[in-house]
Tab-separated table of C-alpha atoms in Angstrom:
chain	number	residue	atom	x	y	z
A	1	UNK	CA	-47.660	24.084	-131.968
A	2	UNK	CA	-50.915	24.904	-133.711
A	3	UNK	CA	-53.563	27.105	-132.206
A	4	UNK	CA	-57.114	25.915	-131.623
A	5	UNK	CA	-59.204	26.721	-134.667
A	6	UNK	CA	-60.791	30.104	-134.179
A	7	UNK	CA	-64.469	29.895	-133.375
A	8	UNK	CA	-67.176	31.920	-131.739
A	9	UNK	CA	-66.910	33.529	-128.330
A	10	UNK	CA	-69.052	30.806	-126.745
A	11	UNK	CA	-66.689	28.066	-127.944
A	12	UNK	CA	-63.614	30.026	-126.863
A	13	UNK	CA	-65.117	30.636	-123.429
A	14	UNK	CA	-65.938	26.942	-123.008
A	15	UNK	CA	-62.356	25.982	-123.893
A	16	UNK	CA	-60.993	28.457	-121.326
A	17	UNK	CA	-63.454	27.569	-118.568
A	18	UNK	CA	-63.068	23.810	-119.053
A	19	UNK	CA	-59.263	23.841	-118.887
A	20	UNK	CA	-57.749	21.939	-115.966
A	21	UNK	CA	-54.147	21.852	-117.183
A	22	UNK	CA	-53.992	24.523	-115.934
A	23	UNK	CA	-57.173	25.679	-114.210
A	24	UNK	CA	-57.397	29.279	-115.432
A	25	UNK	CA	-58.316	32.201	-113.209
A	26	UNK	CA	-58.171	35.275	-115.462
A	27	UNK	CA	-58.211	38.389	-113.312
A	28	UNK	CA	-57.812	42.131	-113.405
A	29	UNK	CA	-55.278	43.403	-110.915
A	30	UNK	CA	-57.093	44.909	-107.909
A	31	UNK	CA	-60.495	43.406	-108.776
A	32	UNK	CA	-62.597	42.977	-105.617
A	33	UNK	CA	-64.925	40.604	-107.491
A	34	UNK	CA	-62.034	38.303	-108.420
A	35	UNK	CA	-60.428	38.619	-104.985
A	36	UNK	CA	-63.692	37.608	-103.302
A	37	UNK	CA	-64.327	34.695	-105.689
A	38	UNK	CA	-60.818	33.189	-105.807
A	39	UNK	CA	-60.735	31.387	-102.432
A	40	UNK	CA	-63.933	29.468	-103.264
A	41	UNK	CA	-62.714	28.704	-106.796
A	42	UNK	CA	-59.353	27.417	-105.567
A	43	UNK	CA	-60.946	25.454	-102.749
A	44	UNK	CA	-63.257	23.727	-105.234
A	45	UNK	CA	-60.424	22.892	-107.680
A	46	UNK	CA	-57.876	21.981	-104.954
A	47	UNK	CA	-54.667	22.599	-106.923
A	48	UNK	CA	-51.399	20.936	-105.960
A	49	UNK	CA	-49.491	24.034	-107.024
A	50	UNK	CA	-50.538	27.653	-107.588
A	51	UNK	CA	-48.898	29.781	-110.290
A	52	UNK	CA	-48.987	33.578	-110.007
A	53	UNK	CA	-48.195	36.201	-112.656
A	54	UNK	CA	-45.109	37.572	-110.943
A	55	UNK	CA	-41.410	37.380	-111.885
A	56	UNK	CA	-39.470	34.663	-110.016
A	57	UNK	CA	-37.074	37.163	-108.439
A	58	UNK	CA	-39.969	38.201	-106.175
A	59	UNK	CA	-40.764	34.665	-105.048
A	60	UNK	CA	-38.809	34.897	-101.732
A	61	UNK	CA	-41.159	37.705	-100.644
A	62	UNK	CA	-44.418	35.816	-101.212
A	63	UNK	CA	-44.351	34.219	-97.768
A	64	UNK	CA	-44.084	37.681	-96.195
A	65	UNK	CA	-46.662	39.181	-98.530
A	66	UNK	CA	-49.239	36.641	-97.304
A	67	UNK	CA	-48.139	36.815	-93.665
A	68	UNK	CA	-51.078	37.553	-91.310
A	69	UNK	CA	-49.236	40.556	-89.863
A	70	UNK	CA	-48.614	42.185	-93.262
A	71	UNK	CA	-51.148	44.989	-93.630
A	72	UNK	CA	-51.914	46.138	-97.199
A	73	UNK	CA	-51.523	48.264	-99.148
A	74	UNK	CA	-47.950	47.185	-99.733
A	75	UNK	CA	-45.807	46.771	-102.825
A	76	UNK	CA	-43.071	44.491	-104.076
A	77	UNK	CA	-40.307	46.440	-105.770
A	78	UNK	CA	-37.307	45.395	-107.833
A	79	UNK	CA	-34.453	47.700	-108.823
A	80	UNK	CA	-32.951	46.277	-111.992
A	81	UNK	CA	-29.882	48.514	-112.276
A	82	UNK	CA	-29.056	52.027	-113.387
A	83	UNK	CA	-30.563	51.510	-116.840
A	84	UNK	CA	-33.329	49.047	-116.018
A	85	UNK	CA	-35.311	51.262	-113.681
A	86	UNK	CA	-37.782	50.076	-111.082
A	87	UNK	CA	-40.392	47.330	-111.360
A	88	UNK	CA	-43.296	47.873	-108.987
A	89	UNK	CA	-46.127	45.519	-107.949
A	90	UNK	CA	-48.665	47.031	-105.510
A	91	UNK	CA	-51.153	44.899	-103.544
A	92	UNK	CA	-54.344	45.847	-101.736
A	93	UNK	CA	-56.750	43.760	-99.661
A	94	UNK	CA	-58.817	43.477	-102.834
A	95	UNK	CA	-55.953	42.261	-105.062
A	96	UNK	CA	-56.749	38.776	-106.459
A	97	UNK	CA	-53.107	37.713	-106.254
A	98	UNK	CA	-53.040	38.457	-102.516
A	99	UNK	CA	-56.319	36.577	-101.998
A	100	UNK	CA	-54.792	33.585	-103.811
A	101	UNK	CA	-51.619	33.781	-101.731
A	102	UNK	CA	-53.585	33.871	-98.487
A	103	UNK	CA	-55.640	30.877	-99.594
A	104	UNK	CA	-52.505	28.925	-100.508
A	105	UNK	CA	-50.925	29.708	-97.138
A	106	UNK	CA	-53.985	28.431	-95.273
A	107	UNK	CA	-54.312	25.366	-97.539
A	108	UNK	CA	-50.602	24.510	-97.497
A	109	UNK	CA	-50.360	24.697	-101.304
A	110	UNK	CA	-46.984	25.780	-102.752
A	111	UNK	CA	-46.856	28.931	-104.876
A	112	UNK	CA	-44.633	29.587	-107.872
A	113	UNK	CA	-44.067	32.930	-109.602
A	114	UNK	CA	-44.540	32.061	-113.286
A	115	UNK	CA	-43.899	35.300	-115.184
A	116	UNK	CA	-40.798	36.066	-117.229
A	117	UNK	CA	-37.762	36.826	-115.045
A	118	UNK	CA	-36.895	40.495	-114.664
A	119	UNK	CA	-33.343	39.600	-115.666
A	120	UNK	CA	-34.440	38.181	-119.032
A	121	UNK	CA	-34.483	40.294	-122.164
A	122	UNK	CA	-36.456	38.919	-125.136
A	123	UNK	CA	-34.558	39.204	-128.399
A	124	UNK	CA	-36.202	40.941	-131.323
A	125	UNK	CA	-39.309	39.135	-132.523
A	126	UNK	CA	-42.054	40.286	-134.887
A	127	UNK	CA	-45.347	41.362	-133.374
A	128	UNK	CA	-47.898	38.597	-133.953
A	129	UNK	CA	-51.079	39.553	-135.785
A	130	UNK	CA	-54.114	37.557	-136.733
A	131	UNK	CA	-54.344	36.911	-140.457
A	132	UNK	CA	-56.917	39.477	-141.650
A	133	UNK	CA	-58.241	36.868	-144.077
A	134	UNK	CA	-58.744	34.277	-141.320
A	135	UNK	CA	-62.288	33.018	-141.189
A	136	UNK	CA	-63.551	33.835	-137.722
A	137	UNK	CA	-66.778	35.322	-136.413
A	138	UNK	CA	-67.099	38.164	-133.893
A	139	UNK	CA	-64.742	40.511	-135.667
A	140	UNK	CA	-66.076	43.289	-133.490
A	141	UNK	CA	-66.608	41.282	-130.270
A	142	UNK	CA	-64.946	43.830	-127.989
A	143	UNK	CA	-66.694	46.722	-129.748
A	144	UNK	CA	-70.037	44.906	-129.409
A	145	UNK	CA	-69.492	44.331	-125.693
A	146	UNK	CA	-68.502	47.976	-125.176
A	147	UNK	CA	-71.571	49.192	-127.018
A	148	UNK	CA	-74.044	46.797	-125.372
A	149	UNK	CA	-72.656	47.662	-121.927
A	150	UNK	CA	-72.591	51.429	-122.668
A	151	UNK	CA	-68.925	51.414	-121.643
A	152	UNK	CA	-66.398	53.934	-122.928
A	153	UNK	CA	-63.276	51.773	-122.471
A	154	UNK	CA	-62.131	48.347	-121.323
A	155	UNK	CA	-61.789	49.416	-117.688
A	156	UNK	CA	-65.420	50.521	-117.594
A	157	UNK	CA	-66.447	47.391	-119.513
A	158	UNK	CA	-64.815	45.224	-116.834
A	159	UNK	CA	-66.651	47.199	-114.142
A	160	UNK	CA	-70.001	46.665	-115.849
A	161	UNK	CA	-69.544	43.028	-116.906
A	162	UNK	CA	-67.556	41.634	-113.952
A	163	UNK	CA	-67.641	43.900	-110.899
A	164	UNK	CA	-71.220	45.207	-110.970
A	165	UNK	CA	-72.950	41.796	-111.378
A	166	UNK	CA	-70.647	40.108	-108.827
A	167	UNK	CA	-72.630	40.664	-105.580
A	168	UNK	CA	-74.797	37.593	-105.140
A	169	UNK	CA	-73.211	35.808	-108.140
A	170	UNK	CA	-71.573	32.382	-108.054
A	171	UNK	CA	-67.743	32.473	-108.080
A	172	UNK	CA	-67.715	30.450	-111.310
A	173	UNK	CA	-69.879	33.088	-113.024
A	174	UNK	CA	-67.339	35.743	-112.050
A	175	UNK	CA	-64.468	33.594	-113.364
A	176	UNK	CA	-66.230	33.024	-116.694
A	177	UNK	CA	-67.026	36.732	-117.096
A	178	UNK	CA	-63.348	37.580	-116.661
A	179	UNK	CA	-62.240	34.875	-119.096
A	180	UNK	CA	-64.658	36.161	-121.740
A	181	UNK	CA	-63.372	39.731	-121.489
A	182	UNK	CA	-59.775	38.515	-121.619
A	183	UNK	CA	-60.576	36.657	-124.843
A	184	UNK	CA	-62.353	39.681	-126.341
A	185	UNK	CA	-59.411	41.980	-125.555
A	186	UNK	CA	-56.873	39.529	-126.975
A	187	UNK	CA	-58.919	38.963	-130.129
A	188	UNK	CA	-59.204	42.723	-130.644
A	189	UNK	CA	-55.472	43.291	-130.131
A	190	UNK	CA	-54.495	40.407	-132.421
A	191	UNK	CA	-56.597	41.950	-135.197
A	192	UNK	CA	-55.304	45.453	-134.548
A	193	UNK	CA	-51.859	46.409	-133.286
A	194	UNK	CA	-50.920	42.759	-132.714
A	195	UNK	CA	-49.592	40.879	-129.705
A	196	UNK	CA	-46.162	42.219	-128.852
A	197	UNK	CA	-42.970	40.224	-128.533
A	198	UNK	CA	-42.666	40.771	-124.788
A	199	UNK	CA	-46.154	39.405	-124.148
A	200	UNK	CA	-45.305	36.406	-126.369
A	201	UNK	CA	-42.101	35.846	-124.406
A	202	UNK	CA	-43.900	36.128	-121.068
A	203	UNK	CA	-46.579	33.678	-122.144
A	204	UNK	CA	-44.030	31.218	-123.532
A	205	UNK	CA	-42.268	31.321	-120.174
A	206	UNK	CA	-45.579	30.772	-118.368
A	207	UNK	CA	-46.331	27.734	-120.540
A	208	UNK	CA	-42.894	26.350	-119.720
A	209	UNK	CA	-43.584	26.777	-115.977
A	210	UNK	CA	-46.904	24.981	-116.427
A	211	UNK	CA	-45.228	22.150	-118.354
A	212	UNK	CA	-42.859	21.549	-115.445
A	213	UNK	CA	-45.854	20.408	-113.417
A	214	UNK	CA	-47.312	17.987	-115.972
A	215	UNK	CA	-49.545	15.454	-114.270
A	216	UNK	CA	-50.256	17.703	-111.279
A	217	UNK	CA	-53.298	19.849	-110.584
A	218	UNK	CA	-52.148	23.374	-111.431
A	219	UNK	CA	-54.083	26.620	-111.017
A	220	UNK	CA	-52.855	29.781	-112.775
A	221	UNK	CA	-53.879	33.220	-111.509
A	222	UNK	CA	-52.900	35.595	-114.320
A	223	UNK	CA	-54.237	38.608	-116.157
A	224	UNK	CA	-57.316	37.628	-118.164
A	225	UNK	CA	-55.588	38.789	-121.377
A	226	UNK	CA	-52.991	36.006	-121.032
A	227	UNK	CA	-55.326	33.083	-120.371
A	228	UNK	CA	-55.963	32.156	-124.054
A	229	UNK	CA	-52.198	31.626	-124.490
A	230	UNK	CA	-51.952	29.204	-121.557
A	231	UNK	CA	-54.221	26.455	-122.850
A	232	UNK	CA	-52.490	23.226	-123.861
A	233	UNK	CA	-53.524	24.237	-127.398
A	234	UNK	CA	-53.368	28.041	-127.186
A	235	UNK	CA	-56.023	30.344	-128.582
A	236	UNK	CA	-54.660	33.215	-130.689
A	237	UNK	CA	-51.035	32.271	-130.484
A	238	UNK	CA	-49.161	31.591	-133.672
A	239	UNK	CA	-45.550	32.689	-133.244
A	240	UNK	CA	-42.641	30.715	-131.760
A	241	UNK	CA	-41.434	32.063	-128.413
A	242	UNK	CA	-38.697	34.677	-128.772
A	243	UNK	CA	-35.218	33.665	-127.681
A	244	UNK	CA	-33.923	35.312	-124.532
A	245	UNK	CA	-30.796	37.417	-124.620
A	246	UNK	CA	-28.066	37.253	-121.991
A	247	UNK	CA	-29.494	37.888	-118.540
A	248	UNK	CA	-29.096	41.210	-116.791
A	249	UNK	CA	-27.625	41.443	-113.260
A	250	UNK	CA	-29.902	40.179	-110.491
A	251	UNK	CA	-32.281	42.906	-109.265
A	252	UNK	CA	-32.491	44.125	-105.683
A	253	UNK	CA	-35.984	43.369	-104.349
A	254	UNK	CA	-37.966	44.612	-101.374
A	255	UNK	CA	-41.391	44.688	-99.731
A	256	UNK	CA	-42.460	48.249	-98.895
A	257	UNK	CA	-45.534	50.140	-97.615
A	258	UNK	CA	-47.826	51.694	-100.189
A	259	UNK	CA	-50.642	54.279	-100.221
A	260	UNK	CA	-54.317	53.612	-100.972
A	261	UNK	CA	-54.658	56.765	-103.108
A	262	UNK	CA	-51.846	55.574	-105.375
A	263	UNK	CA	-53.839	52.432	-106.264
A	264	UNK	CA	-56.211	54.629	-108.289
A	265	UNK	CA	-55.627	54.309	-112.042
A	266	UNK	CA	-55.956	58.096	-112.299
A	267	UNK	CA	-52.920	58.545	-110.044
A	268	UNK	CA	-50.591	57.543	-112.888
A	269	UNK	CA	-50.541	53.829	-112.009
A	270	UNK	CA	-51.805	52.240	-115.265
A	271	UNK	CA	-52.694	48.847	-113.733
A	272	UNK	CA	-54.643	50.479	-110.910
A	273	UNK	CA	-58.389	50.633	-110.351
A	274	UNK	CA	-60.675	53.621	-109.956
A	275	UNK	CA	-61.837	54.577	-106.439
A	276	UNK	CA	-59.801	52.162	-104.298
A	277	UNK	CA	-61.626	53.080	-101.067
A	278	UNK	CA	-64.893	51.995	-102.688
A	279	UNK	CA	-63.270	48.806	-104.014
A	280	UNK	CA	-62.128	48.009	-100.465
A	281	UNK	CA	-65.694	48.412	-99.200
A	282	UNK	CA	-66.982	46.096	-101.937
A	283	UNK	CA	-64.332	43.511	-101.062
A	284	UNK	CA	-65.275	43.637	-97.391
A	285	UNK	CA	-68.882	42.944	-98.400
A	286	UNK	CA	-67.665	39.577	-99.800
A	287	UNK	CA	-70.373	39.348	-102.448
A	288	UNK	CA	-73.311	40.077	-100.126
A	289	UNK	CA	-75.668	42.429	-102.046
A	290	UNK	CA	-77.116	43.909	-98.831
A	291	UNK	CA	-73.642	44.676	-97.507
A	292	UNK	CA	-72.730	46.351	-100.809
A	293	UNK	CA	-75.894	48.475	-100.597
A	294	UNK	CA	-75.058	49.482	-97.020
A	295	UNK	CA	-71.511	50.397	-98.086
A	296	UNK	CA	-72.904	52.501	-100.925
A	297	UNK	CA	-75.157	54.420	-98.530
A	298	UNK	CA	-72.259	55.105	-96.178
A	299	UNK	CA	-70.046	56.243	-99.089
A	300	UNK	CA	-72.700	58.665	-100.361
A	301	UNK	CA	-73.212	60.174	-96.910
A	302	UNK	CA	-69.449	60.727	-96.655
A	303	UNK	CA	-69.345	62.285	-100.151
A	304	UNK	CA	-72.202	64.653	-99.316
A	305	UNK	CA	-70.438	65.697	-96.111
A	306	UNK	CA	-67.283	66.423	-98.105
A	307	UNK	CA	-69.255	68.422	-100.671
A	308	UNK	CA	-70.877	70.507	-97.894
A	309	UNK	CA	-67.480	71.089	-96.284
A	310	UNK	CA	-66.338	72.471	-99.632
A	311	UNK	CA	-69.112	75.077	-99.507
A	312	UNK	CA	-71.656	73.436	-101.817
A	313	UNK	CA	-75.183	72.191	-101.045
A	314	UNK	CA	-75.547	68.422	-100.612
A	315	UNK	CA	-78.052	66.822	-98.282
A	316	UNK	CA	-80.242	63.799	-97.696
A	317	UNK	CA	-82.294	64.267	-100.909
A	318	UNK	CA	-79.080	64.326	-102.973
A	319	UNK	CA	-77.709	61.214	-101.297
A	320	UNK	CA	-81.016	59.404	-101.684
A	321	UNK	CA	-81.276	60.283	-105.368
A	322	UNK	CA	-77.718	59.131	-105.991
A	323	UNK	CA	-78.420	55.869	-104.148
């Protein structure tokens, strides 16, 4: 299968945004902007099946994860044996995957976990890199976006390009912003360290799950990085899918309570998000700029109170200046 000819960011974004086989929702895990936008996006597209970036061994728990009496934060866990360790998938109110699951439950749309099975082990496969001689513009697209947004890393770039503009924005604008950053990150990785064999295997498996539903309206809620590989003619994909080795024993899975503080990326959870209590407040505002402003004022008052309780000066002038 040949990749789409590399072109500028605008052309790549149009290819991603226009896709309907599948309809691509590229998200960051625990993004309140994506979680708020997804129900409207899915309602407008009206998929016949929803694919989520989760391993199929966790599929039996999805009904309970979206149950009205399940109160996040919670996590899906899978113990894959003495040597395999523990796979862990936390969910908050502001997790896009949970928002999609709740929408599908209300709409009566079936959900399928489309990621590589936990039991599968990709055989050795070379890392895929973009040909350094390939003619393609925007060699420094990610670097340009970081610099123009005054962001120090991709996490901060996402905050500035997706989360911060989201209040008052159309859901489609939020979707397109996420797709663009996913493309920029993938382009940068393909030119640098390359796209690893496990990601290639995961994406090949996702494409196979999509192909099973040919002729149906399919929506895929996956990490924005993966979306270019899920087009019918993938962007930045040039290696055959790795073969899978003999499967491991079936994992033991469970749904367990989780802690809000542990959702913070600085807690040691690499797929987390900074300041989860603030992200929850933004999610509850549901894109209303006035509600976000009110939440910000309340957060600053609480911070000033905490600072004073720690023996430092912090009053109304400080809160007002911060606001």
